Short mmCIF file of C-alpha atoms in Angstrom, two decimals:
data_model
loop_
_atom_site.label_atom_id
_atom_site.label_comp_id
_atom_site.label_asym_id
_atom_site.label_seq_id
_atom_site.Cartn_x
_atom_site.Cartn_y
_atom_site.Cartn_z
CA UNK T 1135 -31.42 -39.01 18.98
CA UNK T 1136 -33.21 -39.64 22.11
CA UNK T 1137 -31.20 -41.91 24.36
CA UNK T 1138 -33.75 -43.43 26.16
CA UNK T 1139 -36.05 -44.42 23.16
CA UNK T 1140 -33.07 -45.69 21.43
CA UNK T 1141 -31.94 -47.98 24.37
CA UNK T 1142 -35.67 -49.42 24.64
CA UNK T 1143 -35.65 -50.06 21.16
CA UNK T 1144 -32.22 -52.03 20.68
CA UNK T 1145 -33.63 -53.99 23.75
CA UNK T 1146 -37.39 -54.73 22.40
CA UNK T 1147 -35.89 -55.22 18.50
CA UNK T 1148 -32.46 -57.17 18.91
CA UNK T 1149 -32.69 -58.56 22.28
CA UNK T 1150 -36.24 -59.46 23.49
CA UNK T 1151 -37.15 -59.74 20.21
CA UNK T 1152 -34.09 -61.00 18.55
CA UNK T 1153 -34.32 -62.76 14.99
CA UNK T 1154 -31.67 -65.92 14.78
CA UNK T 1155 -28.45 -65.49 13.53
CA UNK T 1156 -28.24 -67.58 9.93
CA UNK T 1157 -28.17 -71.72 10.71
CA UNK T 1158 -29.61 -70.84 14.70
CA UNK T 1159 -33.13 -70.65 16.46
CA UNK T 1160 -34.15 -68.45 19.05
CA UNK T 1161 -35.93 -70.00 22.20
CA UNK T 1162 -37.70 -68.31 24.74
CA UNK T 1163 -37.91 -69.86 28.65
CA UNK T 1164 -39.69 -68.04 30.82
CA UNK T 1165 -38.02 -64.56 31.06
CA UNK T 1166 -35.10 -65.50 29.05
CA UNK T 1167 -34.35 -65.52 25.30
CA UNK T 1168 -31.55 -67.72 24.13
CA UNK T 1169 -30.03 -68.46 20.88
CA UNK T 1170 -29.28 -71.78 20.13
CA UNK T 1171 -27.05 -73.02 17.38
CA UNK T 1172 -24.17 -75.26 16.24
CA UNK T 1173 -20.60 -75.45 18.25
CA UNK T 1174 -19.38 -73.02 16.07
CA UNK T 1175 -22.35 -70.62 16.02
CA UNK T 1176 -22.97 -67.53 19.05
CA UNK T 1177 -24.59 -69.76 21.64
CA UNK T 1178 -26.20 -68.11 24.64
CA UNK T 1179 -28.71 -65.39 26.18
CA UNK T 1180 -29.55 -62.33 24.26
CA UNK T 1181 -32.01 -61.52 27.09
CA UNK T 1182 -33.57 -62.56 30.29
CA UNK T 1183 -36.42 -60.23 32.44
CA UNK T 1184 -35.28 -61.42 35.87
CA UNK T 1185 -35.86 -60.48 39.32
CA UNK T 1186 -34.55 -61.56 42.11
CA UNK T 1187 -36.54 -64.53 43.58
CA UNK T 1188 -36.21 -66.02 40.36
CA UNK T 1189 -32.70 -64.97 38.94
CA UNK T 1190 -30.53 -68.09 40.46
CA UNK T 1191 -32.98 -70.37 39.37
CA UNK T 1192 -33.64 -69.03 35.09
CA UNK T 1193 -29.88 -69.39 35.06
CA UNK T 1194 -29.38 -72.60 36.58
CA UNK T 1195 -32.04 -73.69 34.16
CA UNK T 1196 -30.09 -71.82 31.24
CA UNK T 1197 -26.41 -73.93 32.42
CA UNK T 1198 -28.48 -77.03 32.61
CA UNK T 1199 -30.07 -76.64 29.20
CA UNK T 1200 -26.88 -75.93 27.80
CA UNK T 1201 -24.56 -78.55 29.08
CA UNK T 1202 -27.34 -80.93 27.76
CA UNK T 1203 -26.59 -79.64 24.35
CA UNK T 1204 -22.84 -79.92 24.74
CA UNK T 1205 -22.40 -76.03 24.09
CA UNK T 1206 -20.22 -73.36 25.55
CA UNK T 1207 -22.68 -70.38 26.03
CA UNK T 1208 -22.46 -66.86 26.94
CA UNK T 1209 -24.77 -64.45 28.54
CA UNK T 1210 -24.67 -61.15 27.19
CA UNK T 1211 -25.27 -58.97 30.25
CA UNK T 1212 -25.93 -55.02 29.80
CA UNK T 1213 -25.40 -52.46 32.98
CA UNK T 1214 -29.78 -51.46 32.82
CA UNK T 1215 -30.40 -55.16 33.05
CA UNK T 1216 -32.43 -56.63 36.18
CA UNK T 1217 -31.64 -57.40 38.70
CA UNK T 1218 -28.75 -55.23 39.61
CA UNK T 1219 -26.67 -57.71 41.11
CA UNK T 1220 -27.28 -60.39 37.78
CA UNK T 1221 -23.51 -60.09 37.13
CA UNK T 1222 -22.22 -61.35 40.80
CA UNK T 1223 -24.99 -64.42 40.59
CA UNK T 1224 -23.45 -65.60 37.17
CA UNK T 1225 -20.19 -65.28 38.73
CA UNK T 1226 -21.58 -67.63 41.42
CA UNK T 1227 -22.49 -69.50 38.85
CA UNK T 1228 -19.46 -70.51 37.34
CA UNK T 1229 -19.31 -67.90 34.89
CA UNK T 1230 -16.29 -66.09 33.58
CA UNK T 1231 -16.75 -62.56 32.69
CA UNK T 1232 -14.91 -61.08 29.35
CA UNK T 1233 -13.71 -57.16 29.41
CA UNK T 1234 -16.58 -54.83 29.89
CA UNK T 1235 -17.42 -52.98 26.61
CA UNK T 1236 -19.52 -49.86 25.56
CA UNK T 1237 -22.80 -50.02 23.58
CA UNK T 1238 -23.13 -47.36 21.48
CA UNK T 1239 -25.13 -46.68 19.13
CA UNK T 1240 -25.94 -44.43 16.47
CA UNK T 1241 -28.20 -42.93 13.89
CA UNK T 1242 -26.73 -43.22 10.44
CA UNK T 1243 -28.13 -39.88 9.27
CA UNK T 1244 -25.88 -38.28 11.40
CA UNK T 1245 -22.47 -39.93 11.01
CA UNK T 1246 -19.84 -39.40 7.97
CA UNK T 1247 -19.93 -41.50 5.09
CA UNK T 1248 -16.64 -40.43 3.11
CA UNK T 1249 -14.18 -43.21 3.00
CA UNK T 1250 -10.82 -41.36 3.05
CA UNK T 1251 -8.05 -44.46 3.83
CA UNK T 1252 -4.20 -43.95 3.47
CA UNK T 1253 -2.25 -44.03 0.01
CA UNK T 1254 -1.93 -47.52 -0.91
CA UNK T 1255 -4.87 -48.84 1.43
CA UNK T 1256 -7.89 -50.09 -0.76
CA UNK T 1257 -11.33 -52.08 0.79
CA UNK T 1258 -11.84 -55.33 -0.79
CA UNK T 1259 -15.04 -57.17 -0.26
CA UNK T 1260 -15.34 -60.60 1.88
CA UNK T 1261 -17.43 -62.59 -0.56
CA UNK T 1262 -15.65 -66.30 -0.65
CA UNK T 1263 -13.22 -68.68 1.43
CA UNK T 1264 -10.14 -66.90 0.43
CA UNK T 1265 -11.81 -63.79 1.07
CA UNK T 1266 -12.61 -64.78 4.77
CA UNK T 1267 -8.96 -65.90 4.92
CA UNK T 1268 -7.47 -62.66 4.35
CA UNK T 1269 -10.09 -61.22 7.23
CA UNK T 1270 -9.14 -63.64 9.62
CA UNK T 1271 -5.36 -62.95 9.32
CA UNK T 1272 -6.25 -59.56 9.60
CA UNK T 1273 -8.31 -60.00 12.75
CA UNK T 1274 -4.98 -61.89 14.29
CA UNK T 1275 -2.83 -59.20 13.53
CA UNK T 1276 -5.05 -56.62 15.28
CA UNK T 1277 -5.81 -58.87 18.21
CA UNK T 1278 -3.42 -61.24 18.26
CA UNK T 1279 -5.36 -64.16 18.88
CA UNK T 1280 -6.78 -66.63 16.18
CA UNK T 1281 -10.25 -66.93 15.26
CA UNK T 1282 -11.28 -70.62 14.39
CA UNK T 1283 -14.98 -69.95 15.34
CA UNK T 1284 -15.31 -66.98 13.92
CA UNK T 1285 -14.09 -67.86 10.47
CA UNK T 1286 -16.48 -71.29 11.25
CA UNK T 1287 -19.45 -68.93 11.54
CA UNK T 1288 -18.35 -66.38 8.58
CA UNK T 1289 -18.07 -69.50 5.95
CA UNK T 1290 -21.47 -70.52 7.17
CA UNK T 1291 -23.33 -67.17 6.89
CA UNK T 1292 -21.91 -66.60 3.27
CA UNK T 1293 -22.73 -70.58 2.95
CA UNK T 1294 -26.78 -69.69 4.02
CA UNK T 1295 -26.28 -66.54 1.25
CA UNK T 1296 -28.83 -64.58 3.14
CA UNK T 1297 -26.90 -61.43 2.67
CA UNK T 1298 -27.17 -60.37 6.32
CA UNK T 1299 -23.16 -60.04 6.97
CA UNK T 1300 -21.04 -57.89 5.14
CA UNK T 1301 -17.57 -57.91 5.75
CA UNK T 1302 -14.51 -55.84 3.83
CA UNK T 1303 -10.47 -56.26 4.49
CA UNK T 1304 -8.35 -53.29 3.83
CA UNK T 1305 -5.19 -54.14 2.30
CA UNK T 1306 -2.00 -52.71 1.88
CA UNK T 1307 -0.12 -54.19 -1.16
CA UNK T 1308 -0.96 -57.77 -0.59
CA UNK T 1309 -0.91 -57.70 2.78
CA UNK T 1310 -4.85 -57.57 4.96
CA UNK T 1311 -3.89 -54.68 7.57
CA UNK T 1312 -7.46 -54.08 8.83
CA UNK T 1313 -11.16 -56.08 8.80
CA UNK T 1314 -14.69 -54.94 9.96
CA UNK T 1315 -17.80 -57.04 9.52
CA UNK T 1316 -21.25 -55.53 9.49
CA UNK T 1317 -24.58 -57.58 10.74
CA UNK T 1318 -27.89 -56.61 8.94
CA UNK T 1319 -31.07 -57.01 11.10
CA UNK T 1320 -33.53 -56.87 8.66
CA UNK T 1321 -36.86 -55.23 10.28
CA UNK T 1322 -35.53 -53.85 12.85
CA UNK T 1323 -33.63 -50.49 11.65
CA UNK T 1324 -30.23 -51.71 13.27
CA UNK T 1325 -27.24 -52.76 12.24
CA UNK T 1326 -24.12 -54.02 13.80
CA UNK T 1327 -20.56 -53.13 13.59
CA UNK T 1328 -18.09 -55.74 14.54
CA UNK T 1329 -14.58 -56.30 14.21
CA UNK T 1330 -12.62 -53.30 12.77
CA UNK T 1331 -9.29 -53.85 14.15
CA UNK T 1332 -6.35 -52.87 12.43
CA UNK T 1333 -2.36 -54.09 12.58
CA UNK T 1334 -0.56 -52.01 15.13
CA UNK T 1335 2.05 -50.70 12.60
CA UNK T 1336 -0.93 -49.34 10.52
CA UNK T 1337 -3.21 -47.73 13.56
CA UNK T 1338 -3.21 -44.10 13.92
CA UNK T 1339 -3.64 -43.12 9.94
CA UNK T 1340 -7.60 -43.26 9.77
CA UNK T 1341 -8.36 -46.91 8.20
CA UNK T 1342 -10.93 -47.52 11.51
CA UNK T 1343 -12.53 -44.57 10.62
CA UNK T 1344 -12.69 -45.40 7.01
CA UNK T 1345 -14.35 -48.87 8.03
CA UNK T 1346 -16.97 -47.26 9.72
CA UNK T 1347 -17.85 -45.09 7.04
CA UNK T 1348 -17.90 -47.74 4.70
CA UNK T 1349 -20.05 -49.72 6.56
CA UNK T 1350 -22.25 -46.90 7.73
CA UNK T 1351 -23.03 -46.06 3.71
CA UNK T 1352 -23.89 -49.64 2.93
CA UNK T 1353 -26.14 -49.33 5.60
CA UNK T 1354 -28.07 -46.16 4.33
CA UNK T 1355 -28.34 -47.49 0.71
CA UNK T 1356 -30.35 -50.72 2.53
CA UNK T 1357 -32.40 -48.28 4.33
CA UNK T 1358 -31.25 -48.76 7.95
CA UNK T 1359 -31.42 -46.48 10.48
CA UNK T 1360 -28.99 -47.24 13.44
CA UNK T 1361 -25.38 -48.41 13.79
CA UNK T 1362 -24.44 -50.01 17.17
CA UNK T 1363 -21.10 -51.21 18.31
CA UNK T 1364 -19.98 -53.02 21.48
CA UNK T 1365 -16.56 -50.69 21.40
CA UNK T 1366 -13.71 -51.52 23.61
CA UNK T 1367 -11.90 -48.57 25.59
CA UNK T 1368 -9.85 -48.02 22.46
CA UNK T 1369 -12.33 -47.91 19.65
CA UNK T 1370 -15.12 -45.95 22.17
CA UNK T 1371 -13.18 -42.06 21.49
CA UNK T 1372 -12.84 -42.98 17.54
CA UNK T 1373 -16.64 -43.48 17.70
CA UNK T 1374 -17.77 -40.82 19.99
CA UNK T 1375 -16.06 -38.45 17.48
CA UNK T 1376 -18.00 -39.70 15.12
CA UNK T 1377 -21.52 -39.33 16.64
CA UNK T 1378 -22.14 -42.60 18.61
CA UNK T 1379 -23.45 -42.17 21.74
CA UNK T 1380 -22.54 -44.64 24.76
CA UNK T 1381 -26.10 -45.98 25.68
CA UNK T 1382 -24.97 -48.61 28.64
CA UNK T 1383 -22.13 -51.02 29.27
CA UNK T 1384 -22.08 -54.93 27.76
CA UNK T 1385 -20.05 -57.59 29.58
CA UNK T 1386 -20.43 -61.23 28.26
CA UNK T 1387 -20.20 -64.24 30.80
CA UNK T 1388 -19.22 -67.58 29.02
CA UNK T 1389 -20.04 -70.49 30.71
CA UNK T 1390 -17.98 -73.66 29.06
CA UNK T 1391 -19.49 -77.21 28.79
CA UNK T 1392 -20.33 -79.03 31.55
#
């Protein structure tokens, strides 16, 4: 996999080119590419092609349009994006930055598909409210926080029944110990893995790894060609075992109403 191609084509495909999430639209202003949905959906800038005579002024324009709407927003930032200093002028801004992540991304011919989880661990498909239940509770066992707008946005994308998100719990007995969602980006050869955290009594015994095989088979059958993940410092060795490759460095900046 070359690198370099790779990178340009996540950014031309899913970023400057970006199809809208299920219920959204994508805008374009001048060098920046926004997504604009309901309170509950991702709200913000997938990309912008700034320099810097013009940087403070696209994203007062982008805070402005935005507090019009009554939306929280973030702007996803990446570490190749222009200009270099884009990160410091949203702080100025009023931004507030969320941990820095890893993209990485890789091509699903190359990665293991063999779902191996512990004894007693089976995958159960998110197809239906109770379904997203059990993957929220999951989620706030691994992270520890709730999800409200995330299990907003999940009921809505089964709601739209596009097909585009599919998501799987692993459970022990009756109890959801892990859950892993998986965006399809139809004509554009990517997919995205998201989620995938797993209670901290069951970490350690392979069920992440399991996920992403899962998820990375689904994704042949459709025909896709790349996986990507924005991988925290604890997911990013699991992955680079597996044959991702860390292609640049995400950091979102979410700008509240007002």
């Amino acid at each position: 996999m070359d690198h370099d191609d790779v990178l340009a084509l996540f950014d031309d495909r899913l970023r400057r080119n970006a199809p809208p999430d299920p219920g959204t639209r994508i805008e374009r202003d001048g060098a920046v590419v926004r997504q604009v949905g309901r309170e509950h959906s991702w709200n913000g800038v997938v990309w912008s092609g700034l320099d810097e005579a013009g940087a403070d002024v696209a994203i007062a324009a982008q805070v402005r349009h935005f507090a019009e709407l009554g939306l929280e927003f973030e702007w996803k930032t990446y570490s190749h994006d222009h200009p270099a200093d884009l990160g410091a002028r949203l702080l100025a801004a009023g931004f507030t930055p969320e941990p820095d992540e890893a993209l990485m991304i890789a091509r699903i011919a190359d990665l293991p598909t063999g779902v191996v989880l512990p004894e007693g661990v089976r995958l159960v498909p998110v197809t239906d409210p109770a379904g997203v239940d059990l993957l929220m509770e999951a989620h706030e066992q691994a992270f520890g926080v709730e999800h409200p707008g995330l299990r907003a946005r999940m009921l809505d994308q089964l709601g739209h029944g596009t097909g585009t998100v599919v998501a799987v719990v692993a459970m022990a007995g009756d109890r959801p110990v892990s859950g892993a969602r998986m965006e399809l980006i139809p004509g554009t050869g990517f997919a995205g893995l998201w989620g995938g955290g797993t209670a901290p009594d069951w970490r350690g015994r392979g069920i992440y790894r399991a996920l992403v095989a899962h998820r990375a088979r689904l994704a042949a059958d459709l025909g896709y060609e790349y996986l990507q993940v924005d991988a925290s410092d604890q997911s990013r060795p699991i992955l680079q075992r597996l044959g991702f490759a860390r292609l640049s460095t995400t950091t979102a900046y979410v700008r509240g109403v007002g």
